[in-house]
Amino acid sequence: MGRLLAAATTVLMLAGAALAQGTNYKCRQGFFECADVVKVGRPSTVEELQAMVAMFPQVKASGVGHSWWREQFCAGNDSRAVNIVTTEQQAVLDFMAAPVDPQQWVGKQVPAGFPIQVNELDEEVTVAAGITQRALLDYLSDYKYWKQRSGWTLPAFSWFLDQTIGGAVVTATHGSSMKYASLAAQLRRLKLVLANGTMLELSPKSNPHLFMAAGVSVGRLGIVTEVTLKIKPQQAVQRRLQARKMQLELGPSPWLSVGSVAGDKPPSASDACPPLPRYPLVQELSFQDFAAQVLETQEAYNAAKQANDVDGMRRALFQASLPASAASSAGWLAVDETQAFWALPTASVQRTDYEHLDHEPLAVLLNAFPASEPVAMSGPEDDVYAQVEKRAVAANSRMALNSRFWSNLYVTQLRNKVAAGTFESRKAFLSMAESETQVTSTFAPYDQYEVAVPISRAGSCLMEVGKEVYGDAKLWDGARTPFLVRFVTEEDFYLSPTTDGPAMYVNMEDYVSRSSGRPNDQFQRIMQLFRQRCGARLHWGKAGWPQHAKCFKGSIEYPSTWCSFGCAVQELDPQGKFASEWDGWKWSATLNGNPIPLASCCTSKGFSPSCQCAARTDC
Ligand SMILES: *[C@@H]1O[C@H](CO)[C@@H](O)[C@H](O)[C@H]1NC(C)=O
Ligand SMILES: *[C@@H]1O[C@H](CO)[C@@H](O)[C@H](O)[C@H]1NC(C)=O
């Protein structure tokens, strides 16, 4: 504690030499950084973290990985603010520096302070918030020396694995699972450091209301230090390409023949690119056909919903609920475990469908992943620091041109990832290898956006957006990487984008504006279309909030769960310690049309149904 106080009252300017490589001490996530006076807190134990939270008036947790939204991840913009790093708990640092093979615990007790505790009996894992998803998944899949000989995995996980698990959970980060939903939906319990520094453990039993608030809380209720997640045995998963519209592509690599399209120059020799692999068989859909498939799913779902036919709603979305023959004759309309890459410039879609198998077939492919290279991380003595500069990824001017070239390059790379086959579940789902993360994060700067469109309008949405994307404005020209389309089912958390029904998520990246120095108007127009025409919600951890959610009105974008979350804030952080720089954390209530303090509508179960959750009136 004495050490902590000394550190807090001295602004330590750290020399670069004192910094361990690979650790980012600037509160920077991607291209966004906090105001220079904001401090960085690096507690090495949970107790120190608690003391630090109690001491500062403005606090926010920082993990590692992606976040494209400064207003949300910066604790504040003056010297009262501290961003507390969750990756420097000693136990986390030790593990990340030298990952442990679970085999080492054979015949021993796992030490109590070890940051990943597997409970095979209850099929759950308790993990420190600062551990990355990748480290957790690798540890689980190697956990095979006791009850479960094939190891364990999370039922669903995200494509980008190198963010801390705490941040991934509380932003409702998701993979492709219609059945298992987001990472938050795997939660059994969590531990949260509150504004006064006390620890609160929450489970659906201990306090269902606060649990529904905390699971997807975007850091607004406190700092999550530990999560307990469901796990399941590793199981074989079959990956199938959408095969209704198979197309043979034996000719030369596609981008060599696209240069004739108006305004599109063929890539020059200086666009040095890797040798072109030739794919004997490429299974692709046109964008039109894909949109039509999603429309059929939407219509089947809506018809069942209208008829109050819960089974029918399930049948519309889940392959598993169909007998195999029906599934194939229905033409793969179900969207459980579906991922689709939409390459905008070529109006083509690669759709992959996954199926969990009961038994591991003999032909499971053990596709190799690059060995993880431990990053040396060791911290200086004290806990609270001034920020230290870190160089940003350099602009890549070639990104500004040739949308078709880039699109085809990325699609070619992705083809390896979606090839059909049967894999261990850890390896079957799309995720980035560590080496790819390093490449994408240094190759060219980009911002990642993601929207969630209700299933009830997902197909119409694609049709409508598609019309403009391929209209006169050529919006497709704003894309470089393919848009990734996935489907995720409903979950109960108040702020989950799927809190009131399943959604189609569309992930998209702007690779142009940061390299060209000009706004990517075509890309932003696509975002705008999703927001205005499709009722799309924004992903809590990704870009677009300042431009596309100005004067955010949670009561309009979300059902009354928005105000239930407000009730949790009233209870746990009435002073707004975790309010961040964002101005959208605002709640209003009315009773019979008259304004009433939110608190008088709050019950132990959340926002009272006799009140109305009202929109803010300050903008
Ligand atoms: C800390 O805050 C919580 C939530 O407001 C409250 O329940 C608890 O009593 C407080 N603890 C102390 C020691 O003040
Ligand atoms: C700091 O944040 C406050 C709101 O929290 C805002 O009004 C102000 O403009 C910000 N100042 C700067 C320099 O960003």
XYZ file of C-alpha atoms and ligand atoms in Angstrom:
647
model
C 0.000 0.000 0.000
C 2.853 2.398 0.897
C 4.444 1.582 -2.395
C 1.221 2.248 -4.203
C 0.753 5.682 -2.621
C 4.292 6.708 -3.450
C 3.762 5.701 -7.027
C 0.469 7.474 -7.318
C 1.799 10.775 -6.107
C 4.870 10.762 -8.308
C 4.491 10.963 -12.013
C 7.123 8.554 -13.146
C 8.593 9.245 -16.505
C 9.873 5.924 -17.626
C 12.836 5.663 -19.886
C 12.255 3.471 -22.885
C 14.983 1.157 -21.681
C 13.023 0.325 -18.581
C 10.177 -1.000 -20.661
C 9.876 -4.609 -21.491
C 9.435 -5.323 -25.153
C 6.020 -6.139 -26.402
C 4.140 -4.318 -23.703
C 2.213 -1.243 -24.633
C 2.392 1.377 -21.937
C 0.670 4.075 -23.863
C -3.053 3.870 -23.335
C -3.393 3.258 -26.982
C -5.611 0.823 -28.694
C -5.035 0.791 -32.397
C -4.878 4.441 -33.377
C -6.649 5.817 -30.382
C -4.877 7.045 -27.345
C -5.940 8.651 -24.113
C -5.054 12.210 -23.146
C -1.398 12.405 -22.093
C -2.153 13.230 -18.474
C -4.148 10.039 -17.997
C -2.098 7.626 -15.906
C -1.489 3.972 -16.440
C -2.045 1.740 -13.416
C -0.160 -1.542 -13.317
C -1.117 -3.368 -10.130
C 0.543 -6.724 -9.636
C -2.065 -8.212 -7.342
C -5.835 -8.000 -7.070
C -5.432 -6.260 -3.696
C -3.310 -3.529 -5.251
C -5.852 -3.180 -8.019
C -8.615 -2.736 -5.461
C -6.638 -0.054 -3.615
C -5.941 1.761 -6.873
C -9.599 1.735 -7.908
C -10.572 3.182 -4.524
C -7.955 5.922 -4.809
C -8.769 7.459 -8.217
C -11.996 9.252 -9.138
C -11.953 8.137 -12.801
C -11.044 4.561 -13.602
C -11.211 2.209 -16.547
C -9.722 -1.219 -17.157
C -7.357 -1.741 -20.087
C -6.549 -5.098 -21.517
C -4.623 -5.894 -24.627
C -5.954 -6.437 -28.087
C -8.358 -4.486 -30.165
C -10.536 -1.593 -29.246
C -11.360 1.160 -31.651
C -13.145 3.565 -29.427
C -11.208 6.047 -27.362
C -14.207 7.588 -25.615
C -15.090 4.235 -24.121
C -11.727 2.901 -23.081
C -10.162 6.068 -21.647
C -10.975 6.576 -17.972
C -11.164 10.326 -18.478
C -9.116 13.095 -20.000
C -7.449 14.766 -17.030
C -5.000 13.888 -14.277
C -7.680 12.398 -12.033
C -7.987 9.505 -14.450
C -6.192 6.168 -14.397
C -6.422 3.322 -16.873
C -5.673 0.121 -15.026
C -3.957 -2.612 -16.974
C -5.225 -6.124 -16.191
C -2.345 -7.951 -17.840
C 0.247 -7.132 -15.206
C -1.088 -9.150 -12.362
C 1.985 -11.170 -11.425
C 0.268 -14.491 -12.005
C -0.829 -13.395 -15.481
C 2.597 -12.042 -16.384
C 4.297 -15.219 -15.246
C 1.935 -17.346 -17.292
C 2.162 -15.232 -20.439
C 5.959 -15.140 -20.208
C 6.202 -18.896 -19.790
C 2.967 -20.685 -20.669
C 2.512 -23.845 -18.674
C 1.627 -27.207 -20.176
C -1.060 -28.693 -17.927
C 0.889 -31.946 -18.013
C 3.159 -30.405 -15.415
C 0.361 -30.712 -12.862
C 0.084 -34.487 -13.188
C 0.285 -35.900 -9.673
C 0.314 -32.419 -8.127
C -2.108 -29.780 -6.940
C -2.507 -26.811 -9.240
C -1.334 -23.882 -7.063
C -4.198 -21.719 -5.803
C -2.753 -18.566 -7.370
C -2.473 -20.080 -10.856
C -4.517 -17.879 -13.242
C -6.362 -20.710 -15.060
C -8.219 -23.219 -12.902
C -10.030 -26.013 -14.724
C -12.871 -27.801 -12.972
C -13.616 -30.884 -15.075
C -16.379 -32.125 -12.815
C -18.426 -28.955 -13.241
C -17.188 -28.383 -16.799
C -15.949 -24.866 -16.132
C -12.763 -22.831 -16.030
C -11.958 -19.887 -13.777
C -9.538 -17.496 -15.385
C -7.901 -14.168 -14.536
C -9.317 -11.383 -16.699
C -5.907 -10.456 -18.117
C -5.237 -13.836 -19.748
C -5.740 -13.758 -23.507
C -8.339 -15.906 -25.190
C -5.598 -17.617 -27.176
C -3.598 -18.579 -24.067
C -6.762 -19.893 -22.427
C -7.823 -21.968 -25.439
C -4.356 -23.438 -25.881
C -4.186 -24.383 -22.211
C -7.652 -25.963 -22.326
C -6.918 -27.996 -25.423
C -3.792 -29.383 -23.726
C -5.698 -30.208 -20.556
C -6.005 -33.922 -21.265
C -4.263 -35.846 -18.519
C -7.224 -36.455 -16.225
C -10.878 -37.014 -17.057
C -11.094 -35.725 -20.598
C -8.512 -37.284 -22.864
C -9.226 -35.042 -25.838
C -8.845 -31.822 -23.876
C -11.331 -28.990 -23.447
C -12.474 -25.906 -25.276
C -14.821 -22.959 -24.904
C -18.127 -23.722 -26.639
C -17.726 -20.556 -28.715
C -14.911 -18.098 -29.191
C -14.002 -15.210 -31.393
C -11.998 -14.848 -34.580
C -9.458 -12.515 -33.049
C -7.975 -14.370 -30.068
C -5.312 -12.032 -28.801
C -7.445 -9.863 -26.605
C -7.786 -10.362 -22.865
C -10.647 -12.610 -21.844
C -12.152 -10.053 -19.456
C -12.548 -7.453 -22.189
C -13.814 -9.982 -24.702
C -16.550 -11.117 -22.314
C -17.817 -7.703 -21.195
C -18.064 -6.329 -24.751
C -20.195 -9.336 -25.867
C -17.481 -10.423 -28.253
C -18.674 -13.432 -30.214
C -17.784 -16.085 -32.713
C -20.149 -17.707 -35.143
C -22.322 -19.645 -32.781
C -26.066 -19.439 -33.125
C -26.290 -22.023 -30.378
C -23.773 -20.817 -27.790
C -23.968 -17.085 -28.486
C -21.279 -14.674 -27.265
C -18.421 -15.236 -24.838
C -20.556 -13.571 -22.155
C -23.153 -16.293 -22.640
C -20.549 -18.842 -21.490
C -20.284 -17.070 -18.112
C -21.093 -18.887 -14.889
C -19.699 -16.286 -12.448
C -17.499 -13.232 -12.392
C -15.621 -11.069 -9.905
C -15.883 -7.332 -10.127
C -13.959 -4.619 -8.256
C -16.473 -1.894 -7.404
C -15.928 1.863 -7.188
C -15.100 1.725 -3.467
C -12.540 -0.994 -4.071
C -14.593 -3.869 -2.683
C -14.901 -7.141 -4.556
C -18.289 -8.419 -5.658
C -18.790 -11.948 -6.954
C -21.835 -12.357 -9.162
C -23.639 -15.380 -10.526
C -27.141 -15.875 -11.933
C -28.091 -17.295 -8.533
C -26.467 -14.734 -6.229
C -28.066 -11.759 -7.983
C -29.656 -12.348 -11.376
C -30.252 -8.627 -11.975
C -26.669 -7.528 -11.358
C -25.337 -10.587 -13.187
C -27.321 -9.653 -16.310
C -25.858 -6.169 -16.041
C -22.270 -7.192 -15.323
C -21.850 -9.901 -17.977
C -21.884 -7.304 -20.765
C -20.983 -4.148 -18.865
C -18.305 -2.573 -21.080
C -16.338 -1.664 -17.941
C -19.117 0.648 -16.760
C -19.781 -1.137 -13.446
C -16.228 -1.807 -12.303
C -13.197 -3.838 -13.172
C -13.770 -7.502 -13.872
C -10.822 -9.413 -12.439
C -11.922 -13.003 -12.916
C -14.449 -14.919 -15.005
C -15.718 -18.480 -14.723
C -16.753 -19.874 -18.096
C -18.400 -23.077 -19.249
C -16.135 -25.449 -21.099
C -16.831 -28.519 -23.176
C -14.752 -31.439 -24.311
C -12.913 -30.919 -27.556
C -14.997 -32.474 -30.202
C -14.598 -32.914 -33.879
C -16.191 -30.276 -36.023
C -16.897 -30.589 -39.694
C -16.476 -27.592 -41.882
C -18.504 -27.517 -45.046
C -18.499 -25.030 -47.804
C -21.827 -23.808 -48.996
C -22.186 -25.942 -52.033
C -25.407 -24.966 -53.727
C -23.690 -22.809 -56.292
C -20.435 -24.504 -56.865
C -18.193 -22.892 -59.363
C -15.057 -24.223 -60.912
C -12.248 -21.789 -61.029
C -9.300 -23.356 -62.746
C -8.081 -20.324 -64.601
C -5.444 -17.845 -63.610
C -5.732 -16.135 -60.290
C -8.798 -13.911 -60.300
C -7.251 -10.509 -59.804
C -5.176 -10.701 -62.919
C -8.317 -10.345 -64.981
C -10.172 -7.648 -63.129
C -8.207 -4.624 -64.237
C -10.632 -3.665 -66.946
C -13.366 -2.544 -64.621
C -13.880 1.194 -64.840
C -11.678 3.138 -62.491
C -9.811 0.073 -61.428
C -6.212 -0.230 -62.456
C -4.556 -3.610 -62.557
C -1.952 -3.948 -59.861
C 1.496 -2.942 -60.952
C 4.639 -4.911 -60.354
C 5.342 -2.765 -57.330
C 2.293 -4.272 -55.700
C 4.599 -7.132 -54.839
C 2.474 -9.934 -53.562
C 3.068 -13.516 -52.568
C 3.115 -16.206 -55.281
C -0.386 -17.062 -56.350
C -1.596 -20.422 -55.249
C -4.007 -22.125 -57.637
C -7.136 -23.593 -56.249
C -8.601 -26.476 -58.173
C -11.988 -25.993 -56.601
C -13.422 -22.835 -55.190
C -16.903 -22.828 -53.859
C -18.476 -19.454 -53.978
C -21.855 -17.822 -53.996
C -22.779 -14.616 -55.645
C -23.704 -11.915 -53.163
C -27.230 -11.963 -54.588
C -27.634 -15.663 -53.861
C -26.283 -15.265 -50.362
C -28.641 -12.388 -49.613
C -31.513 -14.508 -50.978
C -30.558 -17.360 -48.633
C -30.536 -15.057 -45.635
C -33.877 -13.666 -46.756
C -35.340 -17.174 -46.792
C -34.031 -17.746 -43.282
C -35.484 -14.414 -42.182
C -38.886 -15.248 -43.650
C -39.004 -18.725 -42.132
C -38.057 -17.218 -38.772
C -40.571 -14.390 -38.963
C -43.411 -16.675 -40.063
C -42.757 -18.995 -37.132
C -42.471 -16.056 -34.759
C -45.762 -14.626 -35.936
C -47.398 -18.000 -35.352
C -45.832 -18.175 -31.877
C -44.149 -21.348 -33.043
C -41.000 -21.553 -30.936
C -39.937 -24.839 -32.517
C -40.368 -23.323 -35.939
C -38.155 -20.395 -34.963
C -35.507 -22.871 -33.912
C -35.889 -24.853 -37.109
C -35.374 -21.706 -39.109
C -32.006 -21.093 -37.491
C -30.508 -24.371 -36.351
C -29.279 -27.113 -38.648
C -29.163 -29.569 -35.790
C -32.904 -29.449 -35.443
C -33.372 -30.721 -38.976
C -32.935 -34.316 -40.075
C -29.957 -34.529 -42.414
C -32.110 -35.109 -45.494
C -34.264 -32.094 -44.752
C -31.183 -29.993 -44.143
C -29.783 -30.726 -47.547
C -33.053 -30.319 -49.376
C -33.664 -27.062 -47.542
C -30.441 -25.917 -49.141
C -28.604 -24.939 -45.992
C -30.915 -22.237 -44.922
C -30.123 -22.725 -41.279
C -27.441 -20.403 -39.996
C -26.102 -22.150 -36.916
C -22.303 -22.000 -37.071
C -22.300 -20.181 -40.363
C -19.604 -17.803 -41.455
C -19.580 -15.968 -44.715
C -16.938 -13.754 -46.255
C -18.460 -11.130 -48.466
C -15.871 -9.819 -50.919
C -17.466 -6.552 -51.949
C -15.539 -5.666 -55.100
C -16.330 -9.020 -56.719
C -19.828 -9.377 -55.224
C -18.965 -12.880 -54.136
C -19.453 -14.723 -50.875
C -17.708 -17.741 -49.418
C -20.062 -19.370 -46.992
C -18.855 -22.048 -44.588
C -21.123 -24.100 -42.361
C -19.834 -26.002 -39.384
C -21.268 -29.049 -37.749
C -20.374 -30.472 -34.352
C -19.948 -34.237 -34.564
C -20.787 -36.615 -31.760
C -17.855 -38.851 -32.383
C -14.397 -38.058 -33.481
C -14.018 -39.612 -36.906
C -10.726 -41.194 -37.845
C -9.944 -38.501 -40.320
C -9.648 -35.536 -37.984
C -7.154 -33.114 -39.430
C -4.717 -31.795 -36.937
C -3.992 -28.643 -38.782
C -0.883 -27.111 -37.342
C -0.697 -23.712 -35.767
C 2.534 -21.809 -35.455
C 4.095 -22.310 -32.052
C 3.412 -19.365 -29.812
C 6.393 -17.216 -29.094
C 6.329 -16.039 -25.531
C 6.709 -12.298 -25.267
C 9.136 -11.323 -22.546
C 7.369 -9.035 -20.165
C 8.791 -7.822 -16.941
C 7.691 -4.712 -15.187
C 9.515 -2.024 -13.265
C 8.959 -1.674 -9.547
C 6.148 0.787 -9.173
C 2.542 0.600 -10.162
C 1.301 3.882 -11.539
C 3.028 5.444 -14.488
C 2.894 8.234 -16.917
C 2.204 7.022 -20.407
C 5.034 6.213 -22.724
C 4.951 6.754 -26.463
C 4.714 3.830 -28.780
C 4.962 4.194 -32.496
C 1.803 3.591 -34.454
C 1.557 1.382 -37.501
C 2.746 3.312 -40.535
C 0.371 4.278 -43.298
C 0.481 2.079 -46.354
C -0.313 4.287 -49.329
C -1.023 1.352 -51.627
C -4.118 0.679 -49.549
C -5.792 3.721 -51.027
C -6.053 2.139 -54.474
C -7.212 -1.054 -56.098
C -10.023 -2.356 -53.968
C -10.267 -5.435 -56.201
C -6.612 -6.246 -55.830
C -6.751 -6.121 -52.054
C -10.030 -7.908 -51.851
C -8.758 -10.777 -53.962
C -5.524 -10.944 -52.033
C -7.372 -11.300 -48.742
C -9.886 -13.740 -50.170
C -7.054 -15.890 -51.454
C -5.495 -15.973 -48.009
C -8.793 -16.770 -46.385
C -9.520 -19.692 -48.677
C -7.081 -21.809 -46.736
C -9.026 -21.066 -43.618
C -12.403 -22.106 -44.896
C -11.409 -25.297 -46.712
C -13.775 -28.154 -45.994
C -12.668 -30.870 -43.610
C -13.058 -32.307 -40.156
C -11.041 -30.720 -37.397
C -10.670 -30.572 -33.653
C -13.061 -27.892 -32.515
C -10.296 -25.593 -31.285
C -8.913 -25.650 -34.794
C -12.018 -25.921 -36.918
C -13.402 -22.491 -36.168
C -11.980 -19.531 -37.888
C -9.516 -17.680 -35.787
C -6.342 -15.851 -36.490
C -2.984 -17.449 -35.886
C -0.611 -15.419 -33.785
C 1.641 -14.731 -36.762
C -1.333 -13.405 -38.722
C -2.241 -11.095 -35.889
C 1.239 -9.681 -36.014
C 1.042 -9.222 -39.756
C -2.375 -7.580 -39.810
C -1.502 -5.315 -36.943
C 1.615 -3.976 -38.606
C 0.849 -4.234 -42.324
C -1.445 -1.250 -42.625
C -3.494 0.722 -40.139
C -7.209 0.046 -40.049
C -10.344 0.497 -38.014
C -12.673 -2.374 -37.379
C -16.428 -1.869 -37.227
C -19.176 -4.347 -36.520
C -22.944 -4.126 -36.610
C -25.647 -6.474 -35.334
C -28.806 -6.640 -37.461
C -31.865 -8.461 -36.067
C -32.526 -11.776 -37.867
C -36.060 -10.557 -38.416
C -34.707 -8.167 -41.050
C -31.277 -9.568 -41.894
C -32.043 -10.715 -45.449
C -33.981 -7.611 -46.439
C -31.138 -5.609 -44.978
C -28.544 -7.318 -47.171
C -30.771 -6.802 -50.206
C -31.212 -3.129 -49.497
C -27.641 -2.390 -48.544
C -26.462 -4.479 -51.509
C -28.525 -2.393 -53.914
C -26.597 0.712 -52.911
C -23.255 -1.031 -52.575
C -23.549 -2.042 -56.246
C -25.314 1.114 -57.353
C -23.906 4.216 -59.014
C -21.988 5.296 -55.934
C -19.877 2.107 -56.127
C -19.711 1.792 -52.367
C -17.947 -1.559 -52.820
C -14.842 0.416 -53.658
C -14.499 1.428 -49.997
C -13.815 -2.155 -48.887
C -10.466 -3.929 -48.837
C -10.861 -6.982 -46.619
C -14.013 -9.070 -47.039
C -16.873 -8.339 -44.660
C -17.384 -11.241 -42.253
C -21.014 -12.237 -41.706
C -21.984 -14.384 -38.714
C -25.120 -15.299 -36.805
C -25.521 -15.264 -33.025
C -28.510 -16.193 -30.941
C -30.353 -14.287 -28.243
C -28.837 -13.972 -24.756
C -30.091 -12.339 -21.571
C -27.498 -9.691 -20.769
C -29.029 -6.229 -20.691
C -26.530 -4.681 -23.077
C -25.916 -7.607 -25.373
C -26.733 -6.623 -28.967
C -28.724 -9.867 -29.084
C -30.617 -9.206 -25.842
C -33.999 -9.310 -27.582
C -33.424 -11.768 -30.400
C -30.869 -13.416 -32.662
C -28.814 -11.240 -34.953
C -26.691 -11.261 -38.058
C -23.348 -9.628 -37.300
C -21.381 -7.971 -40.068
C -17.760 -7.184 -39.324
C -16.037 -4.716 -41.647
C -12.750 -2.944 -41.779
C -11.747 0.450 -43.095
C -8.234 0.068 -44.408
C -8.343 3.198 -46.503
C -8.729 6.338 -44.430
C -5.685 5.925 -42.214
C -3.439 5.179 -45.150
C -4.814 7.793 -47.532
C -5.417 10.532 -44.965
C -8.897 11.004 -46.420
C -12.215 9.838 -45.042
C -13.442 6.606 -46.631
C -16.826 7.995 -47.600
C -18.003 4.879 -49.393
C -17.267 2.701 -46.389
C -18.896 5.147 -43.983
C -21.958 5.249 -46.217
C -22.291 1.464 -45.892
C -22.137 1.805 -42.108
C -24.770 4.507 -42.304
C -27.031 2.264 -44.393
C -26.757 -0.524 -41.824
C -27.638 1.922 -39.067
C -30.458 3.725 -40.841
C -32.098 1.005 -42.892
C -31.483 -2.124 -40.822
C -31.751 -1.021 -37.201
C -28.193 -2.233 -36.655
C -26.614 -1.955 -33.220
C -22.913 -1.238 -32.876
C -20.488 -3.705 -31.300
C -19.456 -2.359 -27.863
C -15.753 -2.811 -28.483
C -15.408 -1.600 -32.046
C -15.246 1.596 -34.068
C -18.000 3.841 -35.336
C -19.554 5.206 -32.168
C -18.475 8.845 -32.510
C -19.620 8.991 -36.167
C -22.595 6.633 -36.198
C -24.020 6.853 -32.684
C -23.880 10.555 -31.910
C -26.166 11.447 -29.032
C -26.662 7.751 -28.326
C -30.122 7.001 -26.992
C -29.975 3.626 -25.324
C -33.705 3.665 -24.635
C -34.380 3.746 -28.369
C -31.643 1.387 -29.522
C -32.309 -1.176 -26.796
C -35.441 -2.435 -25.057
C -35.996 -1.407 -21.428
C -32.967 -3.522 -20.531
C -31.116 -0.248 -21.130
C -32.731 1.178 -17.995
C -32.181 -2.050 -16.053
C -28.508 -1.495 -16.756
C -28.942 2.094 -15.550
C -30.382 0.708 -12.299
C -27.251 -1.421 -11.843
C -25.132 1.706 -12.385
C -27.214 3.561 -9.759
C -26.548 0.774 -7.343
C -22.859 0.120 -7.983
C -21.362 3.329 -9.368
C -23.623 6.301 -8.682
C -20.647 8.713 -8.785
C -19.701 7.697 -12.303
C -16.163 6.527 -11.552
C -16.305 4.137 -14.512
C -18.215 6.477 -16.841
C -15.243 6.906 -19.235
C -15.159 9.790 -21.706
C -18.321 8.693 -23.484
C -21.374 10.894 -23.075
C -23.894 8.138 -23.797
C -24.164 6.590 -20.315
C -27.384 8.451 -19.539
C -30.719 7.182 -18.353
C -34.144 8.787 -17.967
C -37.455 7.357 -16.859
C -41.062 8.425 -16.983
C -44.140 7.268 -15.138
C -47.431 7.869 -16.951
C -45.614 10.262 -19.218
C -44.081 12.339 -16.413
C -40.349 12.420 -15.794
C -39.350 10.563 -12.653
C -35.909 9.839 -11.190
C -34.551 6.572 -12.540
C -33.857 5.360 -9.002
C -37.537 5.353 -8.152
C -38.099 2.852 -10.989
C -35.350 0.492 -9.851
C -36.180 -2.731 -8.056
C -34.029 -5.661 -7.007
C -35.033 -7.257 -10.319
C -34.090 -4.297 -12.480
C -36.160 -1.570 -14.085
C -39.789 -1.661 -13.021
C -42.206 -2.541 -15.843
C -44.602 0.114 -14.556
C -42.144 2.845 -15.590
C -41.043 3.683 -19.124
C -37.410 3.871 -20.134
C -37.188 7.317 -21.727
C -34.769 8.951 -24.116
C -32.305 11.559 -22.955
C -33.386 15.077 -23.839
C -30.043 16.873 -23.699
C -29.324 16.412 -27.399
C -18.943 -0.598 -1.558
O -19.951 -0.342 -2.504
C -20.977 -1.318 -2.557
C -21.894 -0.964 -3.713
O -22.328 0.345 -3.631
C -21.673 -1.396 -1.221
O -22.667 -2.370 -1.264
C -20.653 -1.734 -0.157
O -21.289 -1.711 1.105
C -19.522 -0.722 -0.166
N -18.505 -1.171 0.762
C -17.890 -0.350 1.613
C -16.884 -0.951 2.504
O -18.134 0.841 1.632
C -12.730 16.020 -21.615
O -13.932 15.330 -21.338
C -15.037 16.168 -21.092
C -16.191 15.287 -20.741
O -15.808 14.208 -19.965
C -15.329 16.998 -22.312
O -16.392 17.874 -22.052
C -14.094 17.770 -22.723
O -14.314 18.428 -23.921
C -12.905 16.834 -22.871
N -11.730 17.616 -23.149
C -10.840 17.272 -24.049
C -9.658 18.146 -24.181
O -10.977 16.280 -24.758
